[in-house]
GROMACS .gro file of C-alpha atoms in nm:
model
  340
    1UNK     CA    1  -6.102  -4.503   3.464
    2UNK     CA    2  -6.135  -4.804   3.225
    3UNK     CA    3  -6.272  -4.587   2.929
    4UNK     CA    4  -6.437  -4.772   2.662
    5UNK     CA    5  -6.287  -5.095   2.769
    6UNK     CA    6  -6.575  -5.071   3.063
    7UNK     CA    7  -6.851  -5.114   2.811
    8UNK     CA    8  -6.706  -5.443   2.715
    9UNK     CA    9  -6.936  -5.743   2.853
   10UNK     CA   10  -6.653  -5.974   2.890
   11UNK     CA   11  -6.487  -5.696   3.114
   12UNK     CA   12  -6.840  -5.553   3.296
   13UNK     CA   13  -6.866  -5.975   3.404
   14UNK     CA   14  -6.541  -5.953   3.552
   15UNK     CA   15  -6.567  -5.657   3.753
   16UNK     CA   16  -6.890  -5.740   3.858
   17UNK     CA   17  -6.761  -6.049   3.993
   18UNK     CA   18  -6.498  -5.907   4.178
   19UNK     CA   19  -6.722  -5.723   4.372
   20UNK     CA   20  -6.870  -6.084   4.485
   21UNK     CA   21  -6.634  -6.142   4.775
   22UNK     CA   22  -6.715  -6.410   4.985
   23UNK     CA   23  -6.930  -6.545   4.678
   24UNK     CA   24  -6.597  -6.542   4.476
   25UNK     CA   25  -6.604  -6.847   4.175
   26UNK     CA   26  -6.259  -6.924   4.120
   27UNK     CA   27  -6.374  -7.133   3.808
   28UNK     CA   28  -6.577  -6.847   3.646
   29UNK     CA   29  -6.314  -6.622   3.702
   30UNK     CA   30  -6.063  -6.787   3.570
   31UNK     CA   31  -6.263  -6.806   3.236
   32UNK     CA   32  -6.393  -6.431   3.284
   33UNK     CA   33  -5.996  -6.333   3.259
   34UNK     CA   34  -5.951  -6.547   2.956
   35UNK     CA   35  -6.208  -6.264   2.779
   36UNK     CA   36  -6.009  -6.078   2.490
   37UNK     CA   37  -5.995  -5.756   2.698
   38UNK     CA   38  -6.003  -5.864   3.015
   39UNK     CA   39  -5.605  -5.870   3.055
   40UNK     CA   40  -5.609  -5.495   2.898
   41UNK     CA   41  -5.881  -5.384   3.182
   42UNK     CA   42  -5.666  -5.517   3.453
   43UNK     CA   43  -5.367  -5.357   3.349
   44UNK     CA   44  -5.520  -5.081   3.301
   45UNK     CA   45  -5.699  -5.095   3.702
   46UNK     CA   46  -5.331  -5.193   3.853
   47UNK     CA   47  -5.175  -4.889   3.667
   48UNK     CA   48  -5.386  -4.624   3.810
   49UNK     CA   49  -5.237  -4.431   4.030
   50UNK     CA   50  -5.527  -4.223   4.216
   51UNK     CA   51  -5.660  -4.412   4.565
   52UNK     CA   52  -5.996  -4.564   4.493
   53UNK     CA   53  -6.229  -4.543   4.820
   54UNK     CA   54  -6.159  -4.723   5.110
   55UNK     CA   55  -6.519  -4.853   5.061
   56UNK     CA   56  -6.370  -5.019   4.712
   57UNK     CA   57  -6.149  -5.317   4.960
   58UNK     CA   58  -6.407  -5.633   4.812
   59UNK     CA   59  -6.342  -5.501   4.476
   60UNK     CA   60  -5.989  -5.443   4.506
   61UNK     CA   61  -5.976  -5.780   4.681
   62UNK     CA   62  -6.129  -5.961   4.414
   63UNK     CA   63  -5.921  -5.759   4.134
   64UNK     CA   64  -5.602  -5.898   4.294
   65UNK     CA   65  -5.729  -6.292   4.260
   66UNK     CA   66  -5.837  -6.214   3.923
   67UNK     CA   67  -5.495  -6.090   3.825
   68UNK     CA   68  -5.317  -6.374   3.998
   69UNK     CA   69  -5.499  -6.587   3.712
   70UNK     CA   70  -5.375  -6.397   3.406
   71UNK     CA   71  -5.068  -6.569   3.231
   72UNK     CA   72  -4.771  -6.533   3.473
   73UNK     CA   73  -4.600  -6.325   3.264
   74UNK     CA   74  -4.863  -6.068   3.300
   75UNK     CA   75  -4.972  -6.112   3.675
   76UNK     CA   76  -4.615  -6.117   3.846
   77UNK     CA   77  -4.523  -5.755   3.726
   78UNK     CA   78  -4.888  -5.604   3.832
   79UNK     CA   79  -4.872  -5.822   4.127
   80UNK     CA   80  -4.544  -5.654   4.256
   81UNK     CA   81  -4.643  -5.324   4.153
   82UNK     CA   82  -4.947  -5.381   4.418
   83UNK     CA   83  -4.736  -5.529   4.653
   84UNK     CA   84  -4.501  -5.235   4.687
   85UNK     CA   85  -4.827  -5.019   4.658
   86UNK     CA   86  -4.727  -4.817   4.284
   87UNK     CA   87  -5.093  -4.846   4.207
   88UNK     CA   88  -5.372  -4.630   4.362
   89UNK     CA   89  -5.587  -4.994   4.407
   90UNK     CA   90  -5.370  -5.052   4.717
   91UNK     CA   91  -5.156  -4.716   4.813
   92UNK     CA   92  -5.369  -4.670   5.098
   93UNK     CA   93  -5.420  -5.019   5.236
   94UNK     CA   94  -5.118  -5.251   5.402
   95UNK     CA   95  -5.392  -5.543   5.442
   96UNK     CA   96  -5.451  -5.527   5.022
   97UNK     CA   97  -5.087  -5.539   4.968
   98UNK     CA   98  -5.046  -5.848   5.177
   99UNK     CA   99  -5.316  -5.977   4.958
  100UNK     CA  100  -5.113  -5.893   4.645
  101UNK     CA  101  -4.816  -6.085   4.783
  102UNK     CA  102  -5.060  -6.370   4.872
  103UNK     CA  103  -5.190  -6.384   4.512
  104UNK     CA  104  -4.796  -6.371   4.366
  105UNK     CA  105  -4.751  -6.694   4.586
  106UNK     CA  106  -5.028  -6.848   4.402
  107UNK     CA  107  -4.942  -6.780   4.068
  108UNK     CA  108  -4.766  -7.092   3.914
  109UNK     CA  109  -4.415  -7.106   3.712
  110UNK     CA  110  -4.057  -6.999   3.795
  111UNK     CA  111  -4.118  -6.635   3.784
  112UNK     CA  112  -4.315  -6.579   4.110
  113UNK     CA  113  -4.015  -6.684   4.337
  114UNK     CA  114  -3.707  -6.459   4.198
  115UNK     CA  115  -4.035  -6.166   4.237
  116UNK     CA  116  -4.097  -6.271   4.614
  117UNK     CA  117  -3.756  -6.297   4.714
  118UNK     CA  118  -3.684  -5.927   4.603
  119UNK     CA  119  -4.042  -5.816   4.774
  120UNK     CA  120  -3.865  -5.971   5.069
  121UNK     CA  121  -3.583  -5.813   5.067
  122UNK     CA  122  -3.655  -5.449   4.913
  123UNK     CA  123  -4.009  -5.374   4.968
  124UNK     CA  124  -4.044  -5.061   5.187
  125UNK     CA  125  -4.316  -5.234   5.431
  126UNK     CA  126  -4.169  -5.461   5.708
  127UNK     CA  127  -4.545  -5.629   5.722
  128UNK     CA  128  -4.511  -5.710   5.306
  129UNK     CA  129  -4.123  -5.839   5.354
  130UNK     CA  130  -4.249  -6.078   5.617
  131UNK     CA  131  -4.564  -6.177   5.389
  132UNK     CA  132  -4.351  -6.223   5.086
  133UNK     CA  133  -4.088  -6.463   5.279
  134UNK     CA  134  -4.420  -6.670   5.429
  135UNK     CA  135  -4.498  -6.741   5.060
  136UNK     CA  136  -4.195  -6.808   4.906
  137UNK     CA  137  -4.102  -7.053   5.234
  138UNK     CA  138  -4.411  -7.189   5.139
  139UNK     CA  139  -4.325  -7.225   4.771
  140UNK     CA  140  -4.008  -7.383   4.869
  141UNK     CA  141  -4.196  -7.737   4.923
  142UNK     CA  142  -4.170  -7.764   4.565
  143UNK     CA  143  -3.886  -7.515   4.446
  144UNK     CA  144  -3.514  -7.482   4.551
  145UNK     CA  145  -3.474  -7.127   4.458
  146UNK     CA  146  -3.327  -7.070   4.821
  147UNK     CA  147  -3.201  -7.394   4.919
  148UNK     CA  148  -3.082  -7.284   5.245
  149UNK     CA  149  -3.471  -7.316   5.318
  150UNK     CA  150  -3.483  -7.668   5.229
  151UNK     CA  151  -3.141  -7.803   5.408
  152UNK     CA  152  -3.206  -8.178   5.550
  153UNK     CA  153  -3.128  -8.218   5.950
  154UNK     CA  154  -3.021  -8.573   5.892
  155UNK     CA  155  -3.148  -8.650   6.260
  156UNK     CA  156  -2.887  -8.439   6.390
  157UNK     CA  157  -2.970  -8.246   6.745
  158UNK     CA  158  -2.948  -7.866   6.865
  159UNK     CA  159  -2.562  -7.979   6.939
  160UNK     CA  160  -2.496  -8.099   6.547
  161UNK     CA  161  -2.467  -8.455   6.710
  162UNK     CA  162  -2.638  -8.775   6.607
  163UNK     CA  163  -2.574  -9.119   6.810
  164UNK     CA  164  -2.621  -9.436   6.622
  165UNK     CA  165  -2.650  -9.748   6.826
  166UNK     CA  166  -2.425 -10.012   6.694
  167UNK     CA  167  -2.507 -10.323   6.905
  168UNK     CA  168  -2.564 -10.383   7.275
  169UNK     CA  169  -2.195 -10.258   7.360
  170UNK     CA  170  -2.104  -9.953   7.110
  171UNK     CA  171  -2.190  -9.660   6.973
  172UNK     CA  172  -2.129  -9.405   6.732
  173UNK     CA  173  -2.132  -9.051   6.740
  174UNK     CA  174  -2.139  -8.812   6.418
  175UNK     CA  175  -2.121  -8.479   6.459
  176UNK     CA  176  -2.078  -8.124   6.240
  177UNK     CA  177  -1.807  -7.909   6.451
  178UNK     CA  178  -1.715  -7.545   6.420
  179UNK     CA  179  -1.618  -7.438   6.125
  180UNK     CA  180  -1.800  -7.740   5.929
  181UNK     CA  181  -1.540  -8.029   6.016
  182UNK     CA  182  -1.777  -8.373   6.001
  183UNK     CA  183  -1.628  -8.639   6.267
  184UNK     CA  184  -1.725  -8.943   6.373
  185UNK     CA  185  -1.622  -9.086   6.696
  186UNK     CA  186  -1.703  -9.478   6.841
  187UNK     CA  187  -1.765  -9.520   7.198
  188UNK     CA  188  -1.835  -9.826   7.451
  189UNK     CA  189  -2.190  -9.778   7.542
  190UNK     CA  190  -2.290 -10.105   7.703
  191UNK     CA  191  -2.636 -10.005   7.624
  192UNK     CA  192  -2.697  -9.683   7.784
  193UNK     CA  193  -2.953  -9.440   7.658
  194UNK     CA  194  -2.742  -9.148   7.730
  195UNK     CA  195  -2.410  -9.077   7.747
  196UNK     CA  196  -2.076  -9.185   7.495
  197UNK     CA  197  -1.923  -9.361   7.703
  198UNK     CA  198  -1.531  -9.468   7.674
  199UNK     CA  199  -1.397  -9.359   7.370
  200UNK     CA  200  -1.242  -9.601   7.107
  201UNK     CA  201  -0.914  -9.547   6.897
  202UNK     CA  202  -1.121  -9.642   6.574
  203UNK     CA  203  -1.434  -9.903   6.481
  204UNK     CA  204  -1.512 -10.132   6.697
  205UNK     CA  205  -1.436 -10.520   6.598
  206UNK     CA  206  -1.595 -10.723   6.854
  207UNK     CA  207  -1.899 -10.963   6.727
  208UNK     CA  208  -2.192 -10.792   6.831
  209UNK     CA  209  -2.158 -10.469   6.592
  210UNK     CA  210  -2.420 -10.433   6.330
  211UNK     CA  211  -2.234 -10.405   6.024
  212UNK     CA  212  -2.516 -10.258   5.865
  213UNK     CA  213  -2.520  -9.958   6.109
  214UNK     CA  214  -2.180  -9.900   6.095
  215UNK     CA  215  -2.256  -9.893   5.680
  216UNK     CA  216  -2.507  -9.608   5.786
  217UNK     CA  217  -2.270  -9.406   6.014
  218UNK     CA  218  -2.022  -9.386   5.678
  219UNK     CA  219  -2.302  -9.288   5.468
  220UNK     CA  220  -2.419  -9.020   5.713
  221UNK     CA  221  -2.065  -8.886   5.696
  222UNK     CA  222  -2.055  -8.884   5.365
  223UNK     CA  223  -2.348  -8.669   5.317
  224UNK     CA  224  -2.273  -8.454   5.592
  225UNK     CA  225  -1.968  -8.347   5.440
  226UNK     CA  226  -2.146  -8.294   5.110
  227UNK     CA  227  -2.426  -8.100   5.271
  228UNK     CA  228  -2.169  -7.884   5.487
  229UNK     CA  229  -1.982  -7.791   5.169
  230UNK     CA  230  -2.316  -7.686   4.994
  231UNK     CA  231  -2.330  -7.452   5.329
  232UNK     CA  232  -2.040  -7.286   5.258
  233UNK     CA  233  -2.134  -7.240   4.890
  234UNK     CA  234  -2.479  -7.080   5.005
  235UNK     CA  235  -2.323  -6.876   5.268
  236UNK     CA  236  -2.069  -6.773   5.010
  237UNK     CA  237  -2.329  -6.664   4.768
  238UNK     CA  238  -2.550  -6.472   5.055
  239UNK     CA  239  -2.196  -6.262   5.137
  240UNK     CA  240  -2.158  -6.167   4.748
  241UNK     CA  241  -2.524  -6.094   4.707
  242UNK     CA  242  -2.548  -5.867   5.007
  243UNK     CA  243  -2.859  -6.096   5.057
  244UNK     CA  244  -3.075  -5.938   5.361
  245UNK     CA  245  -3.247  -6.204   5.595
  246UNK     CA  246  -3.527  -6.128   5.862
  247UNK     CA  247  -3.411  -6.217   6.214
  248UNK     CA  248  -3.634  -6.550   6.194
  249UNK     CA  249  -3.512  -6.672   5.922
  250UNK     CA  250  -3.176  -6.593   6.046
  251UNK     CA  251  -3.194  -6.780   6.328
  252UNK     CA  252  -3.391  -7.082   6.227
  253UNK     CA  253  -3.209  -7.168   5.845
  254UNK     CA  254  -2.881  -7.003   5.970
  255UNK     CA  255  -2.773  -6.986   6.323
  256UNK     CA  256  -2.946  -7.263   6.496
  257UNK     CA  257  -2.971  -7.525   6.193
  258UNK     CA  258  -2.701  -7.811   6.268
  259UNK     CA  259  -2.580  -7.814   5.952
  260UNK     CA  260  -2.547  -7.471   5.871
  261UNK     CA  261  -2.535  -7.341   6.212
  262UNK     CA  262  -2.187  -7.441   6.258
  263UNK     CA  263  -2.051  -7.243   5.981
  264UNK     CA  264  -2.281  -6.959   5.995
  265UNK     CA  265  -2.152  -6.896   6.406
  266UNK     CA  266  -1.804  -6.871   6.282
  267UNK     CA  267  -1.889  -6.557   6.088
  268UNK     CA  268  -1.940  -6.155   6.142
  269UNK     CA  269  -2.294  -6.050   6.071
  270UNK     CA  270  -2.431  -5.762   5.983
  271UNK     CA  271  -2.784  -5.595   6.132
  272UNK     CA  272  -2.945  -5.306   5.945
  273UNK     CA  273  -2.986  -5.023   6.185
  274UNK     CA  274  -3.154  -4.703   6.026
  275UNK     CA  275  -2.889  -4.604   5.728
  276UNK     CA  276  -2.603  -4.834   5.861
  277UNK     CA  277  -2.489  -5.174   5.892
  278UNK     CA  278  -2.344  -5.287   6.218
  279UNK     CA  279  -2.119  -5.585   6.266
  280UNK     CA  280  -2.120  -5.854   6.534
  281UNK     CA  281  -2.060  -6.222   6.601
  282UNK     CA  282  -2.345  -6.423   6.674
  283UNK     CA  283  -2.388  -6.552   7.042
  284UNK     CA  284  -2.662  -6.701   7.258
  285UNK     CA  285  -2.662  -6.433   7.519
  286UNK     CA  286  -2.935  -6.509   7.816
  287UNK     CA  287  -3.112  -6.733   7.562
  288UNK     CA  288  -3.142  -6.472   7.305
  289UNK     CA  289  -2.927  -6.478   6.980
  290UNK     CA  290  -2.713  -6.143   6.986
  291UNK     CA  291  -2.432  -5.958   6.780
  292UNK     CA  292  -2.131  -5.907   7.008
  293UNK     CA  293  -1.841  -5.693   6.936
  294UNK     CA  294  -1.499  -5.651   7.072
  295UNK     CA  295  -1.619  -5.358   7.309
  296UNK     CA  296  -1.857  -5.630   7.445
  297UNK     CA  297  -2.164  -5.443   7.272
  298UNK     CA  298  -2.472  -5.639   7.251
  299UNK     CA  299  -2.711  -5.597   6.918
  300UNK     CA  300  -3.014  -5.813   6.931
  301UNK     CA  301  -3.232  -5.840   6.651
  302UNK     CA  302  -3.602  -5.807   6.695
  303UNK     CA  303  -3.871  -5.938   6.441
  304UNK     CA  304  -3.864  -5.691   6.136
  305UNK     CA  305  -3.484  -5.670   6.150
  306UNK     CA  306  -3.246  -5.752   5.879
  307UNK     CA  307  -2.902  -5.906   5.863
  308UNK     CA  308  -2.656  -6.031   5.610
  309UNK     CA  309  -2.330  -6.195   5.585
  310UNK     CA  310  -2.026  -5.941   5.652
  311UNK     CA  311  -1.887  -5.853   5.320
  312UNK     CA  312  -1.495  -5.847   5.347
  313UNK     CA  313  -1.366  -5.541   5.525
  314UNK     CA  314  -1.029  -5.363   5.514
  315UNK     CA  315  -1.008  -5.242   5.851
  316UNK     CA  316  -0.720  -5.044   6.029
  317UNK     CA  317  -0.471  -5.235   6.238
  318UNK     CA  318  -0.621  -5.189   6.564
  319UNK     CA  319  -0.983  -5.274   6.471
  320UNK     CA  320  -0.889  -5.580   6.298
  321UNK     CA  321  -0.668  -5.689   6.573
  322UNK     CA  322  -1.002  -5.624   6.828
  323UNK     CA  323  -1.182  -5.843   6.606
  324UNK     CA  324  -0.919  -6.120   6.593
  325UNK     CA  325  -0.907  -6.138   6.954
  326UNK     CA  326  -1.295  -6.172   6.960
  327UNK     CA  327  -1.293  -6.443   6.703
  328UNK     CA  328  -0.974  -6.633   6.919
  329UNK     CA  329  -1.135  -6.613   7.242
  330UNK     CA  330  -1.489  -6.711   7.077
  331UNK     CA  331  -1.308  -6.994   6.908
  332UNK     CA  332  -1.475  -6.900   6.602
  333UNK     CA  333  -1.241  -7.008   6.237
  334UNK     CA  334  -1.423  -6.797   5.992
  335UNK     CA  335  -1.503  -7.039   5.702
  336UNK     CA  336  -1.522  -6.689   5.457
  337UNK     CA  337  -1.285  -6.424   5.450
  338UNK     CA  338  -1.428  -6.089   5.614
  339UNK     CA  339  -1.130  -5.911   5.790
  340UNK     CA  340  -0.865  -5.775   5.520
   0.00000   0.00000   0.00000
């Protein structure tokens, strides 16, 4: 399989190490991968088209770990090949394909995140797509390649609101409304822990008002307006790129997020259905997020499904009117152009 490379002492040591399983020693493997012919041998292994015997699982897992220690420009394409099961090393094993994804997630630098994003959107196997998204989300603690996954909630509740006590008698309520408008309201609170009290026409001027808290309100509203503009830009980018989003991420980072949600819920989304994409408006029905259509059909995304922001559609007049009536009934004013 490796030809003359198999006789190289450095290659032989690395291949023996790949068999160790639980006795794997990362520091030693890192040194072995730096041997002159080790990279060539791992490349030859990854490009093998015929499957190995299932008994080779431990060896393949070791080879995958070793590939992750190679320079990123070599490791990333090899691990992508294994993750998509284009290599005989993983063609027979979904667990090993997922192991390749996890190994890809450990490759340092800027090359791995875009590769993970492509796998998460395009890999044939749902299990591989899910693993790639998990690794990409883990990387987002230090990278911002997909900033929609790192949007601050600014302390907003599930209704996209935050109460800030201004003193014993007054409270401010900062909220993101449908479509992304940021509103600030002032109320008499009388120190109540719940309820907003009587609305005021403007900022309270009583001597008991905490001026520092008023400044906090102004600062929060400014930050939210900036965050909303960024969220709109990301949704527009997702629309242009036809970005495909798994159900769990769609719900968590788009539909229910207190900043992005008020914008995302105004849009038509498409659910992947076989060879087709079916549009609908996000709505919470019986505690489940689904896409509804003008004829009251519900399309409920489940784990493993993909969704995307609907691209601009030129529809016949009757269909366009039907969608317009649904949007009006739902009080959804789309933040992006979709029905032409």
